[in-house]
Amino acid sequence: ALNVRQRLPAGFSLAGNGFFRGNDQTSFVQGLFSTSTLQTDTTSGGSTVQLTHEGTILQRKNLASLGVEYAYNRFNITNSGNFSGFTFVTKQLTTENVGGVYLSDSFNLFESLVLNAGLRYDWDHFDFTDKLDPTLSDKKSYDRVSPKAGLVYSPLRNLSLTFSYSQGIRMPTVNELFSQGPFGSNPNLVPMTSQNFELGAKGKWSDWLEGSL
């Protein structure tokens, strides 16, 4: 992984990161009437670029961020096993392209009250290839816009109270969407979505004592 950051004129700054990960995994399962071996070769890479501006609006502090994310995942899977005398082998290749764009802003309504808000767009595309049975190959795409908003109130210098609301999304995984062995697939799965509410308080009373709830 590599992270870089550069300050720019007029209150702007630019940050970026890139990563690469390779992971080979072999798992073996022994049941009462079955055995199976799953070999998964995963290659992942991606990057994020974020532009941030710190300044004032109507003489109030404001911090805005705009970011773009992209990641690529490649899953090469071989699954073999024996179930009550029935032998099966599957060989699959799945590529996943993941993209995201987000905008967030933090605005000081008053010295003691900060408003946070943002939007995020997520896009996920799977391209699944069954190396032994091409009729099982498929492609799936998902996308969603998720908002968030919140308030931070500081009635005292070392005490802050927070409230936030956000929506979230969890995309199906490769193993959830596409078949493992002869046991069928779930290509019609849809993403799980959530609505999240959070209340909190945080205080700091000295250099060695702080707490949150």
Short mmCIF file of C-alpha atoms in Angstrom, two decimals:
data_model
loop_
_atom_site.label_atom_id
_atom_site.label_comp_id
_atom_site.label_asym_id
_atom_site.label_seq_id
_atom_site.Cartn_x
_atom_site.Cartn_y
_atom_site.Cartn_z
CA ALA A 1 0.00 0.00 0.00
CA LEU A 2 1.15 3.54 -0.72
CA ASN A 3 -0.34 6.77 0.66
CA VAL A 4 0.53 10.29 -0.51
CA ARG A 5 -0.74 13.76 0.41
CA GLN A 6 -0.04 17.16 -1.08
CA ARG A 7 -1.12 20.57 0.16
CA LEU A 8 -2.36 22.93 -2.56
CA PRO A 9 -3.02 26.68 -2.62
CA ALA A 10 -6.25 28.34 -1.44
CA GLY A 11 -6.97 25.82 1.32
CA PHE A 12 -7.03 22.73 -0.89
CA SER A 13 -5.21 19.45 -0.35
CA LEU A 14 -5.02 16.29 -2.42
CA ALA A 15 -4.59 12.79 -0.98
CA GLY A 16 -4.31 9.45 -2.69
CA ASN A 17 -3.59 5.84 -1.94
CA GLY A 18 -3.07 2.66 -3.90
CA PHE A 19 -2.93 -0.96 -2.83
CA PHE A 20 -2.26 -4.45 -4.15
CA ARG A 21 -2.99 -7.73 -2.42
CA GLY A 22 -2.47 -11.35 -3.44
CA ASN A 23 -3.94 -14.18 -1.38
CA ASP A 24 -3.91 -17.95 -1.99
CA GLN A 25 -6.11 -20.05 0.27
CA THR A 26 -6.80 -23.79 0.48
CA SER A 27 -9.46 -25.18 2.80
CA PHE A 28 -10.38 -28.80 3.46
CA VAL A 29 -13.67 -29.94 4.99
CA GLN A 30 -14.31 -33.45 6.35
CA GLY A 31 -17.93 -34.38 7.04
CA LEU A 32 -19.68 -37.60 8.07
CA PHE A 33 -20.35 -38.54 4.45
CA SER A 34 -18.38 -35.96 2.50
CA THR A 35 -15.03 -34.37 1.87
CA SER A 36 -14.27 -31.24 -0.09
CA THR A 37 -11.29 -29.07 -0.97
CA LEU A 38 -11.63 -25.42 -1.95
CA GLN A 39 -8.73 -23.56 -3.53
CA THR A 40 -9.12 -19.79 -3.96
CA ASP A 41 -6.56 -17.52 -5.62
CA THR A 42 -7.49 -13.88 -5.05
CA THR A 43 -5.81 -10.84 -6.57
CA SER A 44 -6.95 -7.34 -5.59
CA GLY A 45 -5.84 -3.81 -6.39
CA GLY A 46 -7.26 -0.32 -6.28
CA SER A 47 -6.87 3.31 -5.40
CA THR A 48 -8.63 6.31 -3.86
CA VAL A 49 -8.15 9.99 -4.68
CA GLN A 50 -9.62 12.68 -2.38
CA LEU A 51 -9.70 16.44 -2.79
CA THR A 52 -10.29 18.41 0.41
CA HIS A 53 -10.96 22.11 0.94
CA GLU A 54 -10.78 23.85 4.30
CA GLY A 55 -12.14 27.40 4.35
CA THR A 56 -15.09 29.55 5.38
CA ILE A 57 -18.67 30.10 4.19
CA LEU A 58 -20.47 33.14 5.60
CA GLN A 59 -17.51 33.51 7.97
CA ARG A 60 -18.14 30.02 9.33
CA LYS A 61 -15.61 27.18 9.18
CA ASN A 62 -16.29 24.64 6.46
CA LEU A 63 -14.52 21.42 5.48
CA ALA A 64 -15.53 19.72 2.22
CA SER A 65 -14.19 16.51 0.67
CA LEU A 66 -14.74 14.92 -2.73
CA GLY A 67 -13.39 11.43 -3.38
CA VAL A 68 -13.30 8.74 -6.04
CA GLU A 69 -12.57 5.06 -5.38
CA TYR A 70 -11.88 2.10 -7.65
CA ALA A 71 -10.94 -1.51 -6.92
CA TYR A 72 -10.47 -4.64 -9.02
CA ASN A 73 -10.75 -8.17 -7.64
CA ARG A 74 -10.02 -11.45 -9.43
CA PHE A 75 -11.16 -14.75 -7.88
CA ASN A 76 -9.88 -18.02 -9.37
CA ILE A 77 -11.67 -20.90 -7.61
CA THR A 78 -11.37 -24.68 -7.86
CA ASN A 79 -13.72 -26.77 -5.75
CA SER A 80 -13.62 -30.57 -5.64
CA GLY A 81 -15.16 -33.14 -3.36
CA ASN A 82 -17.04 -36.33 -2.71
CA PHE A 83 -20.55 -36.52 -1.25
CA SER A 84 -21.87 -40.03 -0.46
CA GLY A 85 -20.04 -41.46 -3.44
CA PHE A 86 -20.90 -38.58 -5.77
CA THR A 87 -17.76 -36.79 -7.00
CA PHE A 88 -17.83 -33.22 -8.25
CA VAL A 89 -15.35 -30.65 -9.56
CA THR A 90 -15.97 -26.98 -10.35
CA LYS A 91 -13.58 -24.42 -11.81
CA GLN A 92 -14.64 -20.77 -11.79
CA LEU A 93 -13.21 -17.37 -12.54
CA THR A 94 -14.87 -14.19 -11.31
CA THR A 95 -13.74 -10.62 -11.84
CA GLU A 96 -15.21 -7.76 -9.83
CA ASN A 97 -15.00 -4.04 -10.58
CA VAL A 98 -15.96 -1.76 -7.68
CA GLY A 99 -16.39 2.00 -7.96
CA GLY A 100 -17.45 4.73 -5.60
CA VAL A 101 -17.86 8.50 -5.51
CA TYR A 102 -18.49 10.42 -2.29
CA LEU A 103 -19.02 14.01 -1.21
CA SER A 104 -19.01 15.14 2.41
CA ASP A 105 -19.18 18.50 4.13
CA SER A 106 -18.72 19.70 7.70
CA PHE A 107 -20.10 23.19 8.42
CA ASN A 108 -19.89 25.11 11.68
CA LEU A 109 -23.38 26.50 12.20
CA PHE A 110 -22.12 28.01 15.46
CA GLU A 111 -18.93 27.73 17.45
CA SER A 112 -20.45 24.87 19.42
CA LEU A 113 -22.63 23.24 16.71
CA VAL A 114 -21.33 21.45 13.60
CA LEU A 115 -23.47 20.04 10.79
CA ASN A 116 -22.15 17.05 8.85
CA ALA A 117 -23.73 15.79 5.62
CA GLY A 118 -22.74 13.68 2.67
CA LEU A 119 -23.69 11.48 -0.27
CA ARG A 120 -22.03 8.33 -1.56
CA TYR A 121 -22.59 6.44 -4.83
CA ASP A 122 -21.51 2.78 -4.99
CA TRP A 123 -21.28 0.59 -8.09
CA ASP A 124 -20.31 -3.09 -8.22
CA HIS A 125 -20.06 -5.34 -11.28
CA PHE A 126 -19.40 -9.11 -11.27
CA ASP A 127 -18.38 -11.12 -14.33
CA PHE A 128 -18.64 -14.83 -13.50
CA THR A 129 -17.26 -17.57 -15.77
CA ASP A 130 -17.79 -21.29 -15.18
CA LYS A 131 -14.82 -22.97 -16.85
CA LEU A 132 -16.55 -26.37 -17.07
CA ASP A 133 -20.14 -25.36 -17.84
CA PRO A 134 -20.38 -22.03 -19.73
CA THR A 135 -24.19 -22.04 -19.43
CA LEU A 136 -23.77 -21.17 -15.75
CA SER A 137 -21.73 -18.04 -16.53
CA ASP A 138 -23.41 -14.76 -15.66
CA LYS A 139 -22.91 -11.03 -15.05
CA LYS A 140 -24.41 -8.93 -12.27
CA SER A 141 -24.29 -5.20 -11.53
CA TYR A 142 -25.48 -3.22 -8.53
CA ASP A 143 -25.53 0.47 -7.69
CA ARG A 144 -26.99 2.75 -5.02
CA VAL A 145 -26.81 6.29 -3.63
CA SER A 146 -26.55 6.47 0.18
CA PRO A 147 -26.97 9.70 2.20
CA LYS A 148 -25.72 10.61 5.66
CA ALA A 149 -26.20 13.56 8.03
CA GLY A 150 -25.38 14.42 11.60
CA LEU A 151 -24.86 17.07 14.28
CA VAL A 152 -22.05 17.56 16.79
CA TYR A 153 -22.88 19.79 19.77
CA SER A 154 -20.21 20.90 22.25
CA PRO A 155 -21.86 22.58 25.24
CA LEU A 156 -18.53 22.53 27.11
CA ARG A 157 -14.98 22.73 25.86
CA ASN A 158 -14.18 19.08 26.59
CA LEU A 159 -17.63 17.57 26.01
CA SER A 160 -19.35 16.79 22.69
CA LEU A 161 -22.74 15.23 21.92
CA THR A 162 -23.42 13.65 18.54
CA PHE A 163 -26.37 12.45 16.50
CA SER A 164 -26.08 10.91 13.06
CA TYR A 165 -28.23 9.15 10.46
CA SER A 166 -26.94 7.23 7.50
CA GLN A 167 -27.92 4.61 4.96
CA GLY A 168 -25.65 1.73 4.04
CA ILE A 169 -25.37 -1.08 1.53
CA ARG A 170 -23.74 -4.51 1.51
CA MET A 171 -23.28 -6.14 -1.87
CA PRO A 172 -23.59 -9.95 -2.25
CA THR A 173 -20.26 -11.73 -2.34
CA VAL A 174 -18.96 -14.01 -5.09
CA ASN A 175 -19.62 -17.13 -3.02
CA GLU A 176 -23.17 -16.01 -2.24
CA LEU A 177 -24.04 -15.24 -5.85
CA PHE A 178 -22.52 -18.13 -7.75
CA SER A 179 -22.52 -21.88 -7.25
CA GLN A 180 -20.07 -23.84 -5.17
CA GLY A 181 -19.99 -27.40 -6.47
CA PRO A 182 -23.30 -28.91 -7.67
CA PHE A 183 -25.44 -27.10 -5.11
CA GLY A 184 -26.88 -24.33 -7.26
CA SER A 185 -26.53 -20.56 -7.38
CA ASN A 186 -28.27 -17.47 -6.06
CA PRO A 187 -27.89 -15.05 -8.99
CA ASN A 188 -31.05 -13.14 -8.03
CA LEU A 189 -29.73 -11.98 -4.68
CA VAL A 190 -30.10 -8.24 -4.10
CA PRO A 191 -27.91 -6.05 -1.88
CA MET A 192 -28.77 -5.68 1.78
CA THR A 193 -29.48 -2.10 2.83
CA SER A 194 -29.54 -0.51 6.25
CA GLN A 195 -30.69 2.63 8.04
CA ASN A 196 -28.40 3.61 10.88
CA PHE A 197 -29.09 5.96 13.81
CA GLU A 198 -26.42 6.84 16.33
CA LEU A 199 -26.37 8.90 19.52
CA GLY A 200 -23.15 9.52 21.38
CA ALA A 201 -21.22 11.57 23.89
CA LYS A 202 -17.48 12.07 24.31
CA GLY A 203 -15.57 13.82 27.05
CA LYS A 204 -11.94 14.48 27.91
CA TRP A 205 -11.12 15.56 31.43
CA SER A 206 -7.34 15.42 31.38
CA ASP A 207 -4.42 14.22 29.28
CA TRP A 208 -4.84 10.71 30.68
CA LEU A 209 -8.62 10.40 31.07
CA GLU A 210 -11.33 10.44 28.40
CA GLY A 211 -14.55 8.52 27.83
CA SER A 212 -17.25 7.96 25.27
CA LEU A 213 -20.79 6.58 25.31
#
